[in-house]
PDB file of C-alpha atoms in Angstrom:
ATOM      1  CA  UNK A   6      93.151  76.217-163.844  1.00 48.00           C
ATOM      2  CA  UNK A   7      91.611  79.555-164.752  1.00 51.00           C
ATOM      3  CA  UNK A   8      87.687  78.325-166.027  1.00 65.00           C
ATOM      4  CA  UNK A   9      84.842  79.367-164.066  1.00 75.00           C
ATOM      5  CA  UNK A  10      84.460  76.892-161.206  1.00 94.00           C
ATOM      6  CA  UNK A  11      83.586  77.650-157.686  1.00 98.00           C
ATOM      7  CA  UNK A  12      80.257  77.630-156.883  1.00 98.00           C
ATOM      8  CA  UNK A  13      79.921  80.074-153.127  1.00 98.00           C
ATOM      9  CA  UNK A  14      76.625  79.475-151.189  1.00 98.00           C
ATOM     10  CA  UNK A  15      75.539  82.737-148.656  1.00 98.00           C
ATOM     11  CA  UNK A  16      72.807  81.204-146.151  1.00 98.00           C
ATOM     12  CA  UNK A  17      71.486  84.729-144.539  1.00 98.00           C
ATOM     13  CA  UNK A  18      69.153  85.505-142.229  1.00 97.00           C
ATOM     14  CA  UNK A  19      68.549  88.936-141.294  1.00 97.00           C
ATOM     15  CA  UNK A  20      71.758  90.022-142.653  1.00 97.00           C
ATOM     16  CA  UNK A  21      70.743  93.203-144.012  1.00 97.00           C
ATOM     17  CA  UNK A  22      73.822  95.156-142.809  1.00 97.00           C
ATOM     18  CA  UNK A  23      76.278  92.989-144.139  1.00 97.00           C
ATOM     19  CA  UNK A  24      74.852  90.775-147.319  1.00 98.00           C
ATOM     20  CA  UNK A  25      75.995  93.507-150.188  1.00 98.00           C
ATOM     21  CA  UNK A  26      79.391  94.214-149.045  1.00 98.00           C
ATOM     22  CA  UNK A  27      80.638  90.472-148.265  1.00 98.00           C
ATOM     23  CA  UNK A  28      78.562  89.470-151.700  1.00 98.00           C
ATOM     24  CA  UNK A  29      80.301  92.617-153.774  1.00 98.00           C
ATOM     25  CA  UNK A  30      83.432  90.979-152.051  1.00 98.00           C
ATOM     26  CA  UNK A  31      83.030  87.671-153.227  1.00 98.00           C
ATOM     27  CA  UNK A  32      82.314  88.532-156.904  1.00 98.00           C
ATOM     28  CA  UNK A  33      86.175  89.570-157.056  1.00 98.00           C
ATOM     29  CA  UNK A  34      86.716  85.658-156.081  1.00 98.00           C
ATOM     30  CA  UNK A  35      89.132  83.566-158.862  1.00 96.00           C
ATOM     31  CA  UNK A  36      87.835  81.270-160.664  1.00 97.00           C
ATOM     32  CA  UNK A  37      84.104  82.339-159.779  1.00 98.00           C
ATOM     33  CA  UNK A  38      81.123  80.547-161.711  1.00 98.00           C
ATOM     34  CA  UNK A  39      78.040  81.327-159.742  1.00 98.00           C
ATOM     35  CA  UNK A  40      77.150  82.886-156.049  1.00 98.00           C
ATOM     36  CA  UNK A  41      73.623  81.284-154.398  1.00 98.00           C
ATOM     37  CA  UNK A  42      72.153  83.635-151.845  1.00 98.00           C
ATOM     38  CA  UNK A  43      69.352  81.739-149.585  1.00 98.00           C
ATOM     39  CA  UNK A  44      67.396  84.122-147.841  1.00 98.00           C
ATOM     40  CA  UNK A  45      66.228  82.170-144.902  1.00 98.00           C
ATOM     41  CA  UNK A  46      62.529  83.687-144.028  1.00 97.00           C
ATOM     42  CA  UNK A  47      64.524  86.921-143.073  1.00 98.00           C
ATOM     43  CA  UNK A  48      62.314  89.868-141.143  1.00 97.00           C
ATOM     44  CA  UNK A  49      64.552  92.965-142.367  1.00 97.00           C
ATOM     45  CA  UNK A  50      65.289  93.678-145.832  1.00 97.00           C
ATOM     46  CA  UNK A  51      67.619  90.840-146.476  1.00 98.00           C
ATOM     47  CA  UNK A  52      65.659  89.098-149.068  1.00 98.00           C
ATOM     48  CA  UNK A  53      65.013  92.551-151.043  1.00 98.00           C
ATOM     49  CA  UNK A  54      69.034  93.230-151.209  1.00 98.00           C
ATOM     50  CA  UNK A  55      69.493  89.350-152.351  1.00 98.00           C
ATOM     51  CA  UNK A  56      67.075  90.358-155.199  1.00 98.00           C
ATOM     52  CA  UNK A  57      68.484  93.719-156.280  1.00 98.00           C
ATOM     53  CA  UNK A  58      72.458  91.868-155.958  1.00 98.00           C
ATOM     54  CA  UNK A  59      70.979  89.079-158.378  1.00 98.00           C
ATOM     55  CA  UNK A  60      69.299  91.697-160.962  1.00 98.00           C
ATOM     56  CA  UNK A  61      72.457  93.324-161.240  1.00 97.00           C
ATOM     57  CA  UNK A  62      74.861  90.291-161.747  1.00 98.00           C
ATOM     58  CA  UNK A  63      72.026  88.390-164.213  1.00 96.00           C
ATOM     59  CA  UNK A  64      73.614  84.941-164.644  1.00 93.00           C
ATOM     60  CA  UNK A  65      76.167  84.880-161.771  1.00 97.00           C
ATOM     61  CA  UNK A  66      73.755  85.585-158.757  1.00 98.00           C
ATOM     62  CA  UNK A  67      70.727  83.195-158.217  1.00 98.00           C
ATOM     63  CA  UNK A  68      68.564  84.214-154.574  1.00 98.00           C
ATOM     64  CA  UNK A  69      66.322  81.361-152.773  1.00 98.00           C
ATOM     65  CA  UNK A  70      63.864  82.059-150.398  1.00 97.00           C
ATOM     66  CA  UNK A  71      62.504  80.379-147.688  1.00 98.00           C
ATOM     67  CA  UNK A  72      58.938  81.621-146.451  1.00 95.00           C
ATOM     68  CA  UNK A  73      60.522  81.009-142.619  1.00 96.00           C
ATOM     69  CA  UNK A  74      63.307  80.804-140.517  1.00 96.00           C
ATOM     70  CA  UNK A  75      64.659  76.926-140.893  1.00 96.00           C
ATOM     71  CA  UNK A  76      68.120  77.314-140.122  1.00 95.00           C
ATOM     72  CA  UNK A  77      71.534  77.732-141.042  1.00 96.00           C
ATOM     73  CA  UNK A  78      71.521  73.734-142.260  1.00 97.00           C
ATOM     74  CA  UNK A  79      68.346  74.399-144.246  1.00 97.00           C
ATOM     75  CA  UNK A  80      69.512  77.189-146.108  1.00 98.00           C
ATOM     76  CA  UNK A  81      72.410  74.934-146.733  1.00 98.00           C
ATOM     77  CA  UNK A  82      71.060  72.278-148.059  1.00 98.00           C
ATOM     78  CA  UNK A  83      68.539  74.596-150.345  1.00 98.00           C
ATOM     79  CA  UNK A  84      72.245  76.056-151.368  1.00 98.00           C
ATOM     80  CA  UNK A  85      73.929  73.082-152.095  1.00 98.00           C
ATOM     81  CA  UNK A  86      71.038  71.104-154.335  1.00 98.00           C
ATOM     82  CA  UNK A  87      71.055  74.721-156.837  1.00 98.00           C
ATOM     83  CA  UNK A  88      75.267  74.671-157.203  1.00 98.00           C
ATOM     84  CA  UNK A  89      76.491  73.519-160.699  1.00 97.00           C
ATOM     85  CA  UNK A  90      80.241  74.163-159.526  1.00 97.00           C
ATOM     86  CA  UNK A  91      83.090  71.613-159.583  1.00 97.00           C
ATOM     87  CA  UNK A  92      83.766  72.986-156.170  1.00 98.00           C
ATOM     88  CA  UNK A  93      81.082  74.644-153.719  1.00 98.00           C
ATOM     89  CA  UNK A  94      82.020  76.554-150.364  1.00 98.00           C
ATOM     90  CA  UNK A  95      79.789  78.422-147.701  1.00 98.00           C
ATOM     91  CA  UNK A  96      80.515  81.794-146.999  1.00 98.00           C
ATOM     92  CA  UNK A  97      78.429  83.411-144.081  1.00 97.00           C
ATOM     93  CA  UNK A  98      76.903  86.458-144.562  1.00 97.00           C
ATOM     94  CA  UNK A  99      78.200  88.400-141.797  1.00 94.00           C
ATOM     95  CA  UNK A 100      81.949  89.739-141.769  1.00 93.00           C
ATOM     96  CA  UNK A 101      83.411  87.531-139.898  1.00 93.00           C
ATOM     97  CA  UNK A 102      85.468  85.571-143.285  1.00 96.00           C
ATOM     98  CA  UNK A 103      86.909  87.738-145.302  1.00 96.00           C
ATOM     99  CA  UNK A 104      86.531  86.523-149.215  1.00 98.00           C
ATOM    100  CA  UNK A 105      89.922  87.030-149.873  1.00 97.00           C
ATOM    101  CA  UNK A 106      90.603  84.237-148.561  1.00 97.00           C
ATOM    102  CA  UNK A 107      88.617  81.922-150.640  1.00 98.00           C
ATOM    103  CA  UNK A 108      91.328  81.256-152.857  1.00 98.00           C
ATOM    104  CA  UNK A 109      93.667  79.781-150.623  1.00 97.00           C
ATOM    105  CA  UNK A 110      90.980  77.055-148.847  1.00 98.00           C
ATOM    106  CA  UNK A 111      89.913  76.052-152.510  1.00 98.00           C
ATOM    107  CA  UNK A 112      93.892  76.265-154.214  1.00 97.00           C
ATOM    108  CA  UNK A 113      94.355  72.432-152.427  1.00 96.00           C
ATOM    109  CA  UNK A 114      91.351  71.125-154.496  1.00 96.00           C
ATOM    110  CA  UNK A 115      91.851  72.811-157.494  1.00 96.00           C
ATOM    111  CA  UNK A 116      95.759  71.224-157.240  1.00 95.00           C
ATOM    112  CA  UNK A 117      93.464  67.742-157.084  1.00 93.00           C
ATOM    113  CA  UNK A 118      95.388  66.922-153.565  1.00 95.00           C
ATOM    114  CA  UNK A 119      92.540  67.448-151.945  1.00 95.00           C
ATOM    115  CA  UNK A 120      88.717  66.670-151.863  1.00 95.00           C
ATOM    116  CA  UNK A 121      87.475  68.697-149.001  1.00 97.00           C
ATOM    117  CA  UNK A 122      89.287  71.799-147.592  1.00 98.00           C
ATOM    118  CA  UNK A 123      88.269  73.748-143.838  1.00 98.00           C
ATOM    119  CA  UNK A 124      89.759  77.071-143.032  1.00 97.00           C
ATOM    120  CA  UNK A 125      91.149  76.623-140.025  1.00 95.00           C
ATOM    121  CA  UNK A 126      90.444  80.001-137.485  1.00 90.00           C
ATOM    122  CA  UNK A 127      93.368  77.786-135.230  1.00 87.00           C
ATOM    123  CA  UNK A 128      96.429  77.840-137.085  1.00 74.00           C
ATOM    124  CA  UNK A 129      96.402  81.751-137.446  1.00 61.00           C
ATOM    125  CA  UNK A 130      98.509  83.030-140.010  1.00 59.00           C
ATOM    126  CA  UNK A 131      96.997  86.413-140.625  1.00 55.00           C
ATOM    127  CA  UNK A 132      95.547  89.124-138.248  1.00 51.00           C
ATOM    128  CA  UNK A 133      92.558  87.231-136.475  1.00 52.00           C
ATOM    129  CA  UNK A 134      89.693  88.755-133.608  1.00 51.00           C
ATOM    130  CA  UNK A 135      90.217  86.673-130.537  1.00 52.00           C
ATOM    131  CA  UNK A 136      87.426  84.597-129.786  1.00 57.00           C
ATOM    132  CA  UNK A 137      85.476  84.681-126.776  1.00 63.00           C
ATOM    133  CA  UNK A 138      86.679  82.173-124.029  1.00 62.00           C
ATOM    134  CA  UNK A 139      83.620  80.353-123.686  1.00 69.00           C
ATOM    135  CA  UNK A 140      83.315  79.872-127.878  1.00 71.00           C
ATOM    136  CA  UNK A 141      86.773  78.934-127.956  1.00 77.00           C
ATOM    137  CA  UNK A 142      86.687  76.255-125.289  1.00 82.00           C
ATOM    138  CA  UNK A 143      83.341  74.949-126.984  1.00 82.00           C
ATOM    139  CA  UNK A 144      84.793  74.979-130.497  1.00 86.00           C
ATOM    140  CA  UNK A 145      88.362  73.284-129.053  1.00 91.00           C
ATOM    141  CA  UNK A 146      85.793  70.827-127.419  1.00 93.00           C
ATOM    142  CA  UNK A 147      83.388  69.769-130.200  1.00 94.00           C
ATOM    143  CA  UNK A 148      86.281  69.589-132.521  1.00 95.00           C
ATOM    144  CA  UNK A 149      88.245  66.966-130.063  1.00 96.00           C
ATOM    145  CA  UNK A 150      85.154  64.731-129.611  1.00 97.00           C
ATOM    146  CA  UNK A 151      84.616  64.471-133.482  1.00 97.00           C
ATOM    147  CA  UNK A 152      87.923  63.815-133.744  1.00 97.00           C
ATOM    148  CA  UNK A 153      87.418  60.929-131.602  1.00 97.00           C
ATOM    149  CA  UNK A 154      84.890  59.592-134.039  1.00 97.00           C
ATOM    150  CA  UNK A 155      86.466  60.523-137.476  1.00 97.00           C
ATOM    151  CA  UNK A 156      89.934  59.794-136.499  1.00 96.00           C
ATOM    152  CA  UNK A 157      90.550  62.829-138.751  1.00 96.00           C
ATOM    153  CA  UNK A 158      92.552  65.462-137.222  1.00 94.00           C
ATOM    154  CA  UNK A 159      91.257  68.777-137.473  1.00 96.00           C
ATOM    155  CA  UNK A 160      91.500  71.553-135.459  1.00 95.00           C
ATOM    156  CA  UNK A 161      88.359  73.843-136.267  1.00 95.00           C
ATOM    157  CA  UNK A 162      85.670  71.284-137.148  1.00 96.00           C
ATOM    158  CA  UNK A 163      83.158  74.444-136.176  1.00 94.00           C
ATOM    159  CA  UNK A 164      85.236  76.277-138.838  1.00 95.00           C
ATOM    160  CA  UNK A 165      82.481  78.543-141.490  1.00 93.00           C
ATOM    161  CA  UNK A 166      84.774  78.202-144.524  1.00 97.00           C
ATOM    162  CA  UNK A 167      84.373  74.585-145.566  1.00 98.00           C
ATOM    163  CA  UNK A 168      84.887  73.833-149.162  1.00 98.00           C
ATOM    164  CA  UNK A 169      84.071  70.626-151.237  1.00 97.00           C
ATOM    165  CA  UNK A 170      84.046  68.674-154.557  1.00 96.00           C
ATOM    166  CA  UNK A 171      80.964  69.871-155.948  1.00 96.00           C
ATOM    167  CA  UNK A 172      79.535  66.089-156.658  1.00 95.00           C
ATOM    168  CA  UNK A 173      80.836  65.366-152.712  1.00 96.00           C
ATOM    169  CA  UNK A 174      78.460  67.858-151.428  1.00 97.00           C
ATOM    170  CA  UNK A 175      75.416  67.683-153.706  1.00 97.00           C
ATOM    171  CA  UNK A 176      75.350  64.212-153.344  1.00 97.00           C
ATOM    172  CA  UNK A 177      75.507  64.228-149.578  1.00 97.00           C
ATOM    173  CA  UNK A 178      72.088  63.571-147.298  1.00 98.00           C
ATOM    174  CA  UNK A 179      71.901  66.305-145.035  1.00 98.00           C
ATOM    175  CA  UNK A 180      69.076  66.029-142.031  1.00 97.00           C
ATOM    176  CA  UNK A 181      70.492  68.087-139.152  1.00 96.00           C
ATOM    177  CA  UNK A 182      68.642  71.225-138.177  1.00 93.00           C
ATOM    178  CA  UNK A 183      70.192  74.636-136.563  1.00 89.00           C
ATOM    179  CA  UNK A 184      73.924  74.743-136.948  1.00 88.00           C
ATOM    180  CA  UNK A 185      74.375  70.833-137.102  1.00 95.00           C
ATOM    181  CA  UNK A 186      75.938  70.953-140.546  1.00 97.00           C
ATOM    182  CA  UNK A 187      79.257  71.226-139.184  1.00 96.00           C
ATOM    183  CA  UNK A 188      79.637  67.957-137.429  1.00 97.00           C
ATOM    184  CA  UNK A 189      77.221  66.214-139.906  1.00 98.00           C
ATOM    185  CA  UNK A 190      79.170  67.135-142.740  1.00 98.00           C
ATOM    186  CA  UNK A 191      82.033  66.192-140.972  1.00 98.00           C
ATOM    187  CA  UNK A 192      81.177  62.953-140.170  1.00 98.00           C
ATOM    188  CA  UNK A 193      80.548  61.970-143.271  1.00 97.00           C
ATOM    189  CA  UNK A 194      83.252  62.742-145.245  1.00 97.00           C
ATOM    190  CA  UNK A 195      85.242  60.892-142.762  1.00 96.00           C
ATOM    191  CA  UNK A 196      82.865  57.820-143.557  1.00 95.00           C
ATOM    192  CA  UNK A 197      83.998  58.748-147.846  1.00 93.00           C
ATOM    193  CA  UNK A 198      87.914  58.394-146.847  1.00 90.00           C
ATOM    194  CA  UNK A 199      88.504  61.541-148.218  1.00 89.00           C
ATOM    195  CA  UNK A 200      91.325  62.982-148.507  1.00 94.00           C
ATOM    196  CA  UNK A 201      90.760  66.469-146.325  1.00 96.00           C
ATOM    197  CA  UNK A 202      92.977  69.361-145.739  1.00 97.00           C
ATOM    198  CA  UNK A 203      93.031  72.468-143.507  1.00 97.00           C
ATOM    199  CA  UNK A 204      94.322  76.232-144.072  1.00 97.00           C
ATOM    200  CA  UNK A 205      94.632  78.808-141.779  1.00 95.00           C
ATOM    201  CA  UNK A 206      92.822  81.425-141.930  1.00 95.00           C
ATOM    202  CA  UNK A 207      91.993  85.045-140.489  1.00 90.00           C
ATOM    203  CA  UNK A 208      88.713  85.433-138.639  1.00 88.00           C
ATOM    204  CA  UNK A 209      86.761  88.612-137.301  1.00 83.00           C
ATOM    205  CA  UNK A 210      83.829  87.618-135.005  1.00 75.00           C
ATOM    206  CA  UNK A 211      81.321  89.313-133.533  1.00 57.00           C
ATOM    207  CA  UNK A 212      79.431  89.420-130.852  1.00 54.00           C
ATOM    208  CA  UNK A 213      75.573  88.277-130.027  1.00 49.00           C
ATOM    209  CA  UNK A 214      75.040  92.061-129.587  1.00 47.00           C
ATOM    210  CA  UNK A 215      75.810  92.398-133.639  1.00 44.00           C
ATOM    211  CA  UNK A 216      73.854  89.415-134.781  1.00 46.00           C
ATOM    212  CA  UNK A 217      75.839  86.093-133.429  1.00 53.00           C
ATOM    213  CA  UNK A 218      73.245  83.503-133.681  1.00 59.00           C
ATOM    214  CA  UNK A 219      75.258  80.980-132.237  1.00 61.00           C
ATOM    215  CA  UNK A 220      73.394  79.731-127.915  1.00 65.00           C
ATOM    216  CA  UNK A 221      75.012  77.081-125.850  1.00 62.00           C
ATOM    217  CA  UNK A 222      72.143  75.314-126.645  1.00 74.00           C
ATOM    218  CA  UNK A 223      73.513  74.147-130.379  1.00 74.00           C
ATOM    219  CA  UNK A 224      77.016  73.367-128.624  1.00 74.00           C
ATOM    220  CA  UNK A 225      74.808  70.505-126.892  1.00 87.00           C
ATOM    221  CA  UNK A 226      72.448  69.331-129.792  1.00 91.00           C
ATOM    222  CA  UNK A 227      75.938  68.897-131.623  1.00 92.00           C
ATOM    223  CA  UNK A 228      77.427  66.593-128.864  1.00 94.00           C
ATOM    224  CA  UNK A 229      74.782  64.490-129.960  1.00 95.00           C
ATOM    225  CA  UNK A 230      75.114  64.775-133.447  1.00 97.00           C
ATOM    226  CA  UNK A 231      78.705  63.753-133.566  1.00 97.00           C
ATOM    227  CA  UNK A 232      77.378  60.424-131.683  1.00 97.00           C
ATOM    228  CA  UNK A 233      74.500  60.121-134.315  1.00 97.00           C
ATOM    229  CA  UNK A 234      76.509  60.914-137.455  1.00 98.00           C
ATOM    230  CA  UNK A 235      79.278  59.151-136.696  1.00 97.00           C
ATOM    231  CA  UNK A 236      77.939  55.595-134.988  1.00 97.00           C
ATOM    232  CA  UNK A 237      74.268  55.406-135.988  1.00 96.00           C
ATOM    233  CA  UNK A 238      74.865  56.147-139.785  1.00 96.00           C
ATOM    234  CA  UNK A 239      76.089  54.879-142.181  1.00 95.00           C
ATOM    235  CA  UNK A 240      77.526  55.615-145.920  1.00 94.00           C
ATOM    236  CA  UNK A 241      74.549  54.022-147.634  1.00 92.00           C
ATOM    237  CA  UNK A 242      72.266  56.151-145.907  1.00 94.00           C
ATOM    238  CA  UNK A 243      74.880  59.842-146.055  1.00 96.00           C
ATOM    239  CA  UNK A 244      74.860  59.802-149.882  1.00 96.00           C
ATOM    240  CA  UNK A 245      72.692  59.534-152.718  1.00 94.00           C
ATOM    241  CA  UNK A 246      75.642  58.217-154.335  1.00 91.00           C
ATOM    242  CA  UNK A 247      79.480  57.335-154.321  1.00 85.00           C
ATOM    243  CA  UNK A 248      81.914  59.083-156.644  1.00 74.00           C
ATOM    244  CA  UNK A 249      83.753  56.617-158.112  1.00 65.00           C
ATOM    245  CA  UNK A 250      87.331  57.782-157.215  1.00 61.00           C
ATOM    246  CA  UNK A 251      86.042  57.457-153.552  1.00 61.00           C
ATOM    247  CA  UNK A 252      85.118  54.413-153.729  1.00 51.00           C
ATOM    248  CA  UNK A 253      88.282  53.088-155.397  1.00 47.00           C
ATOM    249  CA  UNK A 254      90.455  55.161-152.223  1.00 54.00           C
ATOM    250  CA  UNK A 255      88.257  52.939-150.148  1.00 51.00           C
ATOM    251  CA  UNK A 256      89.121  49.958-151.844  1.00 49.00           C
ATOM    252  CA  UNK A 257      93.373  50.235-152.096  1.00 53.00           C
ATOM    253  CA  UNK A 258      92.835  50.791-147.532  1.00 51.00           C
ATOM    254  CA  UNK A 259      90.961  47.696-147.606  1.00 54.00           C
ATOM    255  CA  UNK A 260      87.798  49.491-146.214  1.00 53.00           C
ATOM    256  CA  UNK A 261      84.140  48.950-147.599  1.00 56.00           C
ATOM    257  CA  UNK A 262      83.185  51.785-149.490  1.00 53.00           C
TER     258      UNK A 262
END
């Protein structure tokens, strides 16, 4: 496959340090077709550096704005409905993913074996920045419990690099807040029968003293999330509508679509 594809949404909020060198990075992505930058009511100068990226790269950088701080989900979701790609993935706007890599999650999609890909921080093939205990045991945690629920079996659910079928994601309801994308999304791909992959990947994090937005708090709100997501909704009510490949996988395992 070489045409333009891959659609790469940037939610950033006061990522003024970081937002031109990860987005320079990402325009040397394969198979690129557009990058969507949502500023999410930022206080520094993140929105101004979104603009100035998209007035130099006319056609392949769009920004969005948000007049306030909604969250990570939000800015998703604002992301998401603007893609045109035949396969959209988040990359943060920090450092912690390194664009590089973006080839390798998407390659399983583009080789139509896969629907969804996640990079997986946990099956570390490359150099990676140890994570704090207390993240680590979280992330092992969360990921465990939705495994319970999805009966997938992945080992980062909590994992930044998440890539999808473009008419997957656009179609999907999203109605979390804060960082509940993660286990929203994941539950309901899991409700789709799709067929998901993982690839390790490196990861660099950083510390709440360089801009980790990330409290305990949103490690609790996603406990109940997994519970909501996963037993309180259903498939009529997680997407606008069904692509018609998933719902034939649904039919050959004798599941309702």
């Amino acid at each position: 496959m070489t045409r333009k594809t891959l659609s790469v949404v940037i939610p950033a909020f006061n990522e003024s340090r970081t937002l031109a060198t990860i987005t320079e990075r990402v325009l040397l992505v394969p198979h690129l077709l557009e990058i969507v930058i949502v500023d999410d009511g930022s206080s520094d100068d993140t929105a101004q550096i979104a603009r100035r990226l998209a007035e130099g790269n006319p056609g392949l950088i769009r920004v969005l704005q948000h007049d306030r701080d909604q969250g990570k989900t939000a800015a998703l979701r604002s992301g998401f409905a603007a893609t045109q790609g035949d396969i959209v993935i988040v990359q943060d706007a920090d450092l912690e993913y390194n664009p590089a890599e973006i080839i390798d999650v998407i390659q399983p999609i583009i080789d139509g074996i896969a629907d969804v890909v996640y990079g997986s921080r946990f099956s570390v093939r490359k150099g990676s920045h140890t994570l704090n205990l207390r993240h680590f045991f979280a992330n092992k945690t969360l990921t465990f419990v939705s495994n319970l629920f999805t009966h997938l079996n992945c080992t980062d659910v909590e994992t930044g690099y998440k890539a999808f079928r473009g008419d997957i994601i656009r179609n999907m309801i999203i109605s979390s807040s804060g960082f509940g994308f993660e286990v929203e999304a994941t539950a309901k791909i899991a409700k789709l029968h799709c067929a998901v992959y993982e690839v390790p990947i490196g990861y660099h994090g950083r510390t709440r003293q360089f801009g980790k937005k990330v409290r305990f708090s949103d490690g609790i709100v996603a406990f109940w999330y997994i519970f909501f997501y996963n037993v309180l909704c259903n498939t009529g009510n997680s997407f606008r509508s069904l692509p018609a490949e998933t719902i034939v996988r649904a039919a050959s395992l004798g599941l309702p679509p």
